[in-house]
PDB file of C-alpha atoms in Angstrom:
ATOM      1  CA  GLN A   1      -0.146   0.036  -0.150  1.00  0.00           C
ATOM      2  CA  LYS A   2       1.261   3.375  -0.814  1.00  0.00           C
ATOM      3  CA  GLU A   3       1.931   6.261   1.908  1.00  0.00           C
ATOM      4  CA  VAL A   4      -0.531   8.592  -0.108  1.00  0.00           C
ATOM      5  CA  GLU A   5      -3.429   7.339  -2.591  1.00  0.00           C
ATOM      6  CA  GLN A   6      -5.037   9.803  -4.766  1.00  0.00           C
ATOM      7  CA  ASP A   7      -7.374   8.486  -7.052  1.00  0.00           C
ATOM      8  CA  PRO A   8      -5.733   9.886 -10.467  1.00  0.00           C
ATOM      9  CA  GLY A   9      -9.103   9.518 -12.704  1.00  0.00           C
ATOM     10  CA  PRO A  10      -9.638  12.905 -14.772  1.00  0.00           C
ATOM     11  CA  LEU A  11     -12.638  15.286 -13.970  1.00  0.00           C
ATOM     12  CA  SER A  12     -14.263  17.282 -16.195  1.00  0.00           C
ATOM     13  CA  VAL A  13     -16.600  20.211 -14.578  1.00  0.00           C
ATOM     14  CA  PRO A  14     -18.231  23.074 -16.135  1.00  0.00           C
ATOM     15  CA  GLU A  15     -17.015  26.915 -15.362  1.00  0.00           C
ATOM     16  CA  GLY A  16     -18.318  27.536 -11.840  1.00  0.00           C
ATOM     17  CA  ALA A  17     -18.953  24.366 -10.546  1.00  0.00           C
ATOM     18  CA  ILE A  18     -17.541  23.341  -7.222  1.00  0.00           C
ATOM     19  CA  VAL A  19     -14.239  20.908  -7.649  1.00  0.00           C
ATOM     20  CA  SER A  20     -13.796  18.341  -4.873  1.00  0.00           C
ATOM     21  CA  LEU A  21     -10.401  16.339  -4.616  1.00  0.00           C
ATOM     22  CA  ASN A  22      -9.409  13.932  -1.872  1.00  0.00           C
ATOM     23  CA  CYS A  23      -6.254  11.542  -0.915  1.00  0.00           C
ATOM     24  CA  THR A  24      -6.405   9.229   1.789  1.00  0.00           C
ATOM     25  CA  TYR A  25      -3.028   8.467   3.656  1.00  0.00           C
ATOM     26  CA  SER A  26      -1.523   5.630   5.802  1.00  0.00           C
ATOM     27  CA  ASN A  27       1.147   6.974   7.755  1.00  0.00           C
ATOM     28  CA  SER A  28       0.386   8.446  11.096  1.00  0.00           C
ATOM     29  CA  ALA A  29       3.065  10.526  11.481  1.00  0.00           C
ATOM     30  CA  PHE A  30       1.884  13.279   8.818  1.00  0.00           C
ATOM     31  CA  GLN A  31       1.542  16.521  10.709  1.00  0.00           C
ATOM     32  CA  TYR A  32       1.647  18.414   7.462  1.00  0.00           C
ATOM     33  CA  PHE A  33      -0.259  19.057   4.516  1.00  0.00           C
ATOM     34  CA  MET A  34      -0.044  20.159   0.886  1.00  0.00           C
ATOM     35  CA  TRP A  35      -1.933  20.689  -2.070  1.00  0.00           C
ATOM     36  CA  TYR A  36      -0.005  21.511  -5.354  1.00  0.00           C
ATOM     37  CA  ARG A  37      -0.892  22.624  -8.714  1.00  0.00           C
ATOM     38  CA  GLN A  38       0.779  21.220 -11.826  1.00  0.00           C
ATOM     39  CA  TYR A  39       0.207  23.044 -15.190  1.00  0.00           C
ATOM     40  CA  SER A  40       1.415  21.174 -18.211  1.00  0.00           C
ATOM     41  CA  ARG A  41       5.479  20.871 -18.598  1.00  0.00           C
ATOM     42  CA  LYS A  42       5.649  23.035 -15.020  1.00  0.00           C
ATOM     43  CA  GLY A  43       6.811  22.666 -11.794  1.00  0.00           C
ATOM     44  CA  PRO A  44       4.434  21.784  -8.796  1.00  0.00           C
ATOM     45  CA  GLU A  45       2.991  25.087  -7.221  1.00  0.00           C
ATOM     46  CA  LEU A  46       2.156  25.066  -3.860  1.00  0.00           C
ATOM     47  CA  LEU A  47      -1.848  26.281  -3.419  1.00  0.00           C
ATOM     48  CA  MET A  48      -2.456  25.317   0.201  1.00  0.00           C
ATOM     49  CA  TYR A  49      -0.604  24.675   3.271  1.00  0.00           C
ATOM     50  CA  THR A  50      -1.969  22.903   6.642  1.00  0.00           C
ATOM     51  CA  TYR A  51      -0.584  21.610   9.678  1.00  0.00           C
ATOM     52  CA  SER A  52      -2.491  19.113  11.434  1.00  0.00           C
ATOM     53  CA  SER A  53      -6.564  18.721  11.613  1.00  0.00           C
ATOM     54  CA  GLY A  54      -8.803  21.316  10.269  1.00  0.00           C
ATOM     55  CA  ASN A  55      -9.849  23.789   7.394  1.00  0.00           C
ATOM     56  CA  LYS A  56      -8.145  26.510   5.746  1.00  0.00           C
ATOM     57  CA  GLU A  57      -9.487  29.163   3.196  1.00  0.00           C
ATOM     58  CA  ASP A  58      -8.393  30.803   0.886  1.00  0.00           C
ATOM     59  CA  GLY A  59     -10.025  32.805  -1.665  1.00  0.00           C
ATOM     60  CA  ARG A  60     -12.092  30.330  -4.024  1.00  0.00           C
ATOM     61  CA  PHE A  61      -9.590  27.247  -2.252  1.00  0.00           C
ATOM     62  CA  THR A  62     -10.803  25.213   1.036  1.00  0.00           C
ATOM     63  CA  ALA A  63      -8.498  22.628   2.429  1.00  0.00           C
ATOM     64  CA  GLN A  64      -9.596  20.091   4.903  1.00  0.00           C
ATOM     65  CA  VAL A  65      -7.753  17.729   6.931  1.00  0.00           C
ATOM     66  CA  ASP A  66      -9.392  14.997   9.328  1.00  0.00           C
ATOM     67  CA  LYS A  67      -6.280  13.734  10.855  1.00  0.00           C
ATOM     68  CA  SER A  68      -8.759  10.919  12.482  1.00  0.00           C
ATOM     69  CA  SER A  69      -9.931   9.459   9.285  1.00  0.00           C
ATOM     70  CA  LYS A  70      -6.579  10.241   7.550  1.00  0.00           C
ATOM     71  CA  TYR A  71      -8.295  12.000   4.927  1.00  0.00           C
ATOM     72  CA  ILE A  72      -7.579  15.086   3.211  1.00  0.00           C
ATOM     73  CA  SER A  73      -9.497  17.193   0.563  1.00  0.00           C
ATOM     74  CA  LEU A  74      -9.399  20.201  -1.551  1.00  0.00           C
ATOM     75  CA  PHE A  75     -12.206  22.501  -2.687  1.00  0.00           C
ATOM     76  CA  ILE A  76     -12.739  24.824  -5.398  1.00  0.00           C
ATOM     77  CA  ARG A  77     -15.409  27.123  -5.682  1.00  0.00           C
ATOM     78  CA  ASP A  78     -16.663  29.011  -8.828  1.00  0.00           C
ATOM     79  CA  SER A  79     -14.254  26.874 -10.847  1.00  0.00           C
ATOM     80  CA  GLN A  80     -12.387  28.916 -13.944  1.00  0.00           C
ATOM     81  CA  PRO A  81     -11.265  27.237 -17.076  1.00  0.00           C
ATOM     82  CA  SER A  82      -7.436  28.671 -15.692  1.00  0.00           C
ATOM     83  CA  ASP A  83      -8.033  26.143 -13.036  1.00  0.00           C
ATOM     84  CA  SER A  84      -7.330  23.322 -15.322  1.00  0.00           C
ATOM     85  CA  ALA A  85      -4.283  21.438 -14.139  1.00  0.00           C
ATOM     86  CA  THR A  86      -2.895  18.361 -12.121  1.00  0.00           C
ATOM     87  CA  TYR A  87      -3.830  18.696  -8.248  1.00  0.00           C
ATOM     88  CA  LEU A  88      -1.434  16.894  -5.963  1.00  0.00           C
ATOM     89  CA  CYS A  89      -1.801  16.130  -2.588  1.00  0.00           C
ATOM     90  CA  ALA A  90       1.495  15.847  -0.692  1.00  0.00           C
ATOM     91  CA  MET A  91       2.405  15.331   2.913  1.00  0.00           C
ATOM     92  CA  SER A  92       5.404  15.206   5.800  1.00  0.00           C
ATOM     93  CA  ALA A  93       6.081  13.940   9.097  1.00  0.00           C
ATOM     94  CA  MET A  94       7.304  16.299  11.551  1.00  0.00           C
ATOM     95  CA  GLY A  95      11.243  15.976  11.598  1.00  0.00           C
ATOM     96  CA  GLY A  96      11.326  13.950   8.553  1.00  0.00           C
ATOM     97  CA  ASN A  97      13.893  16.611   7.064  1.00  0.00           C
ATOM     98  CA  ASN A  98      10.695  18.073   5.441  1.00  0.00           C
ATOM     99  CA  ARG A  99      10.635  15.133   2.548  1.00  0.00           C
ATOM    100  CA  LEU A 100       7.209  15.098   1.100  1.00  0.00           C
ATOM    101  CA  ALA A 101       5.039  11.957  -0.078  1.00  0.00           C
ATOM    102  CA  PHE A 102       3.077  13.012  -2.660  1.00  0.00           C
ATOM    103  CA  GLY A 103      -0.400  11.144  -4.539  1.00  0.00           C
ATOM    104  CA  LYS A 104      -0.293  10.533  -8.113  1.00  0.00           C
ATOM    105  CA  GLY A 105      -2.362  13.658  -8.933  1.00  0.00           C
ATOM    106  CA  ASN A 106      -5.887  14.438 -10.490  1.00  0.00           C
ATOM    107  CA  GLN A 107      -5.774  16.240 -13.380  1.00  0.00           C
ATOM    108  CA  VAL A 108      -8.992  18.453 -13.673  1.00  0.00           C
ATOM    109  CA  VAL A 109     -10.300  20.376 -16.641  1.00  0.00           C
ATOM    110  CA  VAL A 110     -13.000  23.256 -16.587  1.00  0.00           C
ATOM    111  CA  ILE A 111     -15.191  23.299 -19.280  1.00  0.00           C
ATOM    112  CA  PRO A 112     -16.084  26.836 -20.537  1.00  0.00           C
TER     113      PRO A 112
ATOM    114  CA  ASP B   1      12.514  36.346 -11.344  1.00  0.00           C
ATOM    115  CA  THR B   2      13.371  34.778  -7.528  1.00  0.00           C
ATOM    116  CA  GLY B   3      11.805  31.523  -7.581  1.00  0.00           C
ATOM    117  CA  VAL B   4      13.902  28.202  -8.043  1.00  0.00           C
ATOM    118  CA  SER B   5      15.537  28.134 -10.988  1.00  0.00           C
ATOM    119  CA  GLN B   6      16.353  24.676 -13.166  1.00  0.00           C
ATOM    120  CA  ASN B   7      18.556  24.251 -16.329  1.00  0.00           C
ATOM    121  CA  PRO B   8      18.207  22.783 -19.086  1.00  0.00           C
ATOM    122  CA  ARG B   9      14.326  22.589 -19.269  1.00  0.00           C
ATOM    123  CA  HIS B  10      14.754  20.040 -21.568  1.00  0.00           C
ATOM    124  CA  LYS B  11      17.850  17.469 -22.289  1.00  0.00           C
ATOM    125  CA  ILE B  12      17.574  14.246 -25.090  1.00  0.00           C
ATOM    126  CA  THR B  13      20.616  12.165 -24.859  1.00  0.00           C
ATOM    127  CA  LYS B  14      21.316   8.859 -25.966  1.00  0.00           C
ATOM    128  CA  ARG B  15      21.233   5.832 -23.470  1.00  0.00           C
ATOM    129  CA  GLY B  16      24.934   5.235 -22.015  1.00  0.00           C
ATOM    130  CA  GLN B  17      25.642   9.319 -21.836  1.00  0.00           C
ATOM    131  CA  ASN B  18      26.351  11.245 -18.912  1.00  0.00           C
ATOM    132  CA  VAL B  19      24.276  14.354 -18.267  1.00  0.00           C
ATOM    133  CA  THR B  20      24.094  17.140 -15.717  1.00  0.00           C
ATOM    134  CA  PHE B  21      21.368  19.273 -14.305  1.00  0.00           C
ATOM    135  CA  ARG B  22      21.942  22.573 -12.260  1.00  0.00           C
ATOM    136  CA  CYS B  23      19.152  23.869  -9.655  1.00  0.00           C
ATOM    137  CA  ASP B  24      19.786  27.384  -8.574  1.00  0.00           C
ATOM    138  CA  PRO B  25      17.259  27.689  -5.128  1.00  0.00           C
ATOM    139  CA  ILE B  26      15.514  30.638  -3.978  1.00  0.00           C
ATOM    140  CA  SER B  27      18.095  32.909  -2.526  1.00  0.00           C
ATOM    141  CA  GLU B  28      18.862  32.345   1.410  1.00  0.00           C
ATOM    142  CA  HIS B  29      16.877  28.876   1.361  1.00  0.00           C
ATOM    143  CA  ASN B  30      19.279  26.382   2.751  1.00  0.00           C
ATOM    144  CA  ARG B  31      17.406  23.214   2.395  1.00  0.00           C
ATOM    145  CA  LEU B  32      17.097  22.032  -1.412  1.00  0.00           C
ATOM    146  CA  TYR B  33      15.699  18.712  -2.870  1.00  0.00           C
ATOM    147  CA  TRP B  34      15.879  16.763  -5.704  1.00  0.00           C
ATOM    148  CA  TYR B  35      12.587  14.784  -6.850  1.00  0.00           C
ATOM    149  CA  ARG B  36      11.989  12.618  -9.803  1.00  0.00           C
ATOM    150  CA  GLN B  37       8.070  12.773 -11.571  1.00  0.00           C
ATOM    151  CA  THR B  38       7.239  10.227 -14.168  1.00  0.00           C
ATOM    152  CA  LEU B  39       4.162  10.635 -16.729  1.00  0.00           C
ATOM    153  CA  GLY B  40       0.902   9.926 -14.438  1.00  0.00           C
ATOM    154  CA  GLN B  41       2.849   9.902 -11.507  1.00  0.00           C
ATOM    155  CA  GLY B  42       3.549  12.354  -8.535  1.00  0.00           C
ATOM    156  CA  PRO B  43       7.199  13.362  -7.646  1.00  0.00           C
ATOM    157  CA  GLU B  44       9.274  10.980  -5.658  1.00  0.00           C
ATOM    158  CA  PHE B  45      12.040  12.126  -3.428  1.00  0.00           C
ATOM    159  CA  LEU B  46      15.527  11.289  -4.405  1.00  0.00           C
ATOM    160  CA  THR B  47      17.684  13.336  -1.848  1.00  0.00           C
ATOM    161  CA  TYR B  48      18.164  16.309   0.421  1.00  0.00           C
ATOM    162  CA  PHE B  49      20.584  18.976   1.229  1.00  0.00           C
ATOM    163  CA  GLN B  50      20.837  21.178   4.220  1.00  0.00           C
ATOM    164  CA  ASN B  51      23.560  23.845   3.383  1.00  0.00           C
ATOM    165  CA  GLU B  52      26.102  21.815   1.454  1.00  0.00           C
ATOM    166  CA  ALA B  53      25.549  18.515   3.520  1.00  0.00           C
ATOM    167  CA  GLN B  54      23.420  15.962   1.709  1.00  0.00           C
ATOM    168  CA  LEU B  55      21.784  14.520   4.510  1.00  0.00           C
ATOM    169  CA  GLU B  56      19.288  11.954   2.855  1.00  0.00           C
ATOM    170  CA  LYS B  57      19.061  10.049   0.112  1.00  0.00           C
ATOM    171  CA  SER B  58      16.658   7.708  -1.634  1.00  0.00           C
ATOM    172  CA  ARG B  59      16.832   4.047  -2.212  1.00  0.00           C
ATOM    173  CA  LEU B  60      15.729   5.420  -5.736  1.00  0.00           C
ATOM    174  CA  LEU B  61      18.904   7.177  -6.243  1.00  0.00           C
ATOM    175  CA  SER B  62      21.227   4.362  -7.533  1.00  0.00           C
ATOM    176  CA  ASP B  63      25.153   4.442  -7.739  1.00  0.00           C
ATOM    177  CA  ARG B  64      24.756   6.218 -11.383  1.00  0.00           C
ATOM    178  CA  PHE B  65      23.253   9.508  -9.761  1.00  0.00           C
ATOM    179  CA  SER B  66      25.372  11.577  -7.801  1.00  0.00           C
ATOM    180  CA  ALA B  67      24.322  15.001  -6.323  1.00  0.00           C
ATOM    181  CA  GLU B  68      26.254  17.891  -5.274  1.00  0.00           C
ATOM    182  CA  ARG B  69      25.963  21.264  -3.225  1.00  0.00           C
ATOM    183  CA  PRO B  70      29.567  23.026  -3.039  1.00  0.00           C
ATOM    184  CA  LYS B  71      28.940  25.871  -1.795  1.00  0.00           C
ATOM    185  CA  GLY B  72      25.351  25.334   0.046  1.00  0.00           C
ATOM    186  CA  SER B  73      23.845  27.492  -3.115  1.00  0.00           C
ATOM    187  CA  PHE B  74      23.239  26.144  -6.372  1.00  0.00           C
ATOM    188  CA  SER B  75      23.311  22.159  -6.974  1.00  0.00           C
ATOM    189  CA  THR B  76      24.055  19.846  -9.448  1.00  0.00           C
ATOM    190  CA  LEU B  77      22.290  16.455 -10.370  1.00  0.00           C
ATOM    191  CA  GLU B  78      24.492  14.028 -12.600  1.00  0.00           C
ATOM    192  CA  ILE B  79      23.635  10.356 -14.080  1.00  0.00           C
ATOM    193  CA  GLN B  80      25.940   8.224 -15.521  1.00  0.00           C
ATOM    194  CA  ARG B  81      25.616   5.832 -18.176  1.00  0.00           C
ATOM    195  CA  THR B  82      22.025   6.836 -18.739  1.00  0.00           C
ATOM    196  CA  GLU B  83      19.232   4.310 -19.315  1.00  0.00           C
ATOM    197  CA  GLN B  84      16.011   4.728 -20.672  1.00  0.00           C
ATOM    198  CA  GLY B  85      14.239   4.093 -17.469  1.00  0.00           C
ATOM    199  CA  ASP B  86      15.915   7.458 -16.751  1.00  0.00           C
ATOM    200  CA  SER B  87      13.540   9.510 -18.613  1.00  0.00           C
ATOM    201  CA  ALA B  88      11.457  11.779 -16.574  1.00  0.00           C
ATOM    202  CA  MET B  89      11.007  15.502 -14.978  1.00  0.00           C
ATOM    203  CA  TYR B  90      13.586  15.541 -12.514  1.00  0.00           C
ATOM    204  CA  LEU B  91      12.435  18.638 -10.012  1.00  0.00           C
ATOM    205  CA  CYS B  92      14.474  20.871  -7.674  1.00  0.00           C
ATOM    206  CA  ALA B  93      12.852  21.902  -5.107  1.00  0.00           C
ATOM    207  CA  SER B  94      13.894  24.685  -1.989  1.00  0.00           C
ATOM    208  CA  SER B  95      12.902  25.460   1.792  1.00  0.00           C
ATOM    209  CA  ALA B  96      13.272  28.290   4.190  1.00  0.00           C
ATOM    210  CA  ARG B  97      15.776  27.850   6.982  1.00  0.00           C
ATOM    211  CA  THR B  98      13.546  29.116   9.526  1.00  0.00           C
ATOM    212  CA  ASP B  99      11.060  26.597   9.693  1.00  0.00           C
ATOM    213  CA  PRO B 100      12.193  22.942   9.185  1.00  0.00           C
ATOM    214  CA  ASN B 101       8.714  22.133   8.204  1.00  0.00           C
ATOM    215  CA  SER B 102       8.226  25.224   5.708  1.00  0.00           C
ATOM    216  CA  PRO B 103       6.750  24.278   2.599  1.00  0.00           C
ATOM    217  CA  LEU B 104       9.037  23.636  -0.632  1.00  0.00           C
ATOM    218  CA  HIS B 105       8.842  25.863  -3.423  1.00  0.00           C
ATOM    219  CA  PHE B 106       9.744  23.650  -6.954  1.00  0.00           C
ATOM    220  CA  GLY B 107      11.210  24.896  -9.830  1.00  0.00           C
ATOM    221  CA  ASN B 108       9.635  24.174 -13.687  1.00  0.00           C
ATOM    222  CA  GLY B 109      12.141  20.929 -13.875  1.00  0.00           C
ATOM    223  CA  THR B 110      14.142  19.482 -16.330  1.00  0.00           C
ATOM    224  CA  ARG B 111      12.680  17.163 -18.560  1.00  0.00           C
ATOM    225  CA  LEU B 112      15.101  14.274 -19.623  1.00  0.00           C
ATOM    226  CA  THR B 113      14.661  12.160 -22.809  1.00  0.00           C
ATOM    227  CA  VAL B 114      16.803   8.979 -23.197  1.00  0.00           C
ATOM    228  CA  THR B 115      16.768   7.530 -26.342  1.00  0.00           C
TER     229      THR B 115
END
């Protein structure tokens, strides 16, 4: 079993819809949780960064962490065509040299 | 541009040749990471530097791979005797010194194609 599971299935949504993405993980030591956005042929760009459980909101983006269920989510409200990208979840343990474990990524297409 | 810079952006090489990639981290970031990403997968950790010291290496980093960060600034990743399985995007990331768990900032990678 991989440390981080992310269903890589492509997701197509109409413009303005809510996009919902999630990851599960197996390592209880993970304390820091991130979502990265990656456009084609570019490096991952940090979107959201949270510590431990709870919610964090930044504009149209909301990240949720449920450590008891080992489950994290990203919601994108009022999706735009410019949100079309691959979204990667990532996480790390405290004191683990900040080495990130990534999911496979979700390709999201927002249709105008 | 004060982000992480990687060169070259693309490299095509023949099997058996050696290649070297360079990474310039964000200024004053003392932590530097190399990751590898293949198509349809998330990045996988290769190695980590704190200043000039290489503190961790993944089992993915075979003896054909070597990384250096001689003065604690830029880093190079060399692959000797390349194989077709080395074809991937090689990503560099850096993070700040002040918080050991501060988030990683990635460059746009070097895409390697081994023919």
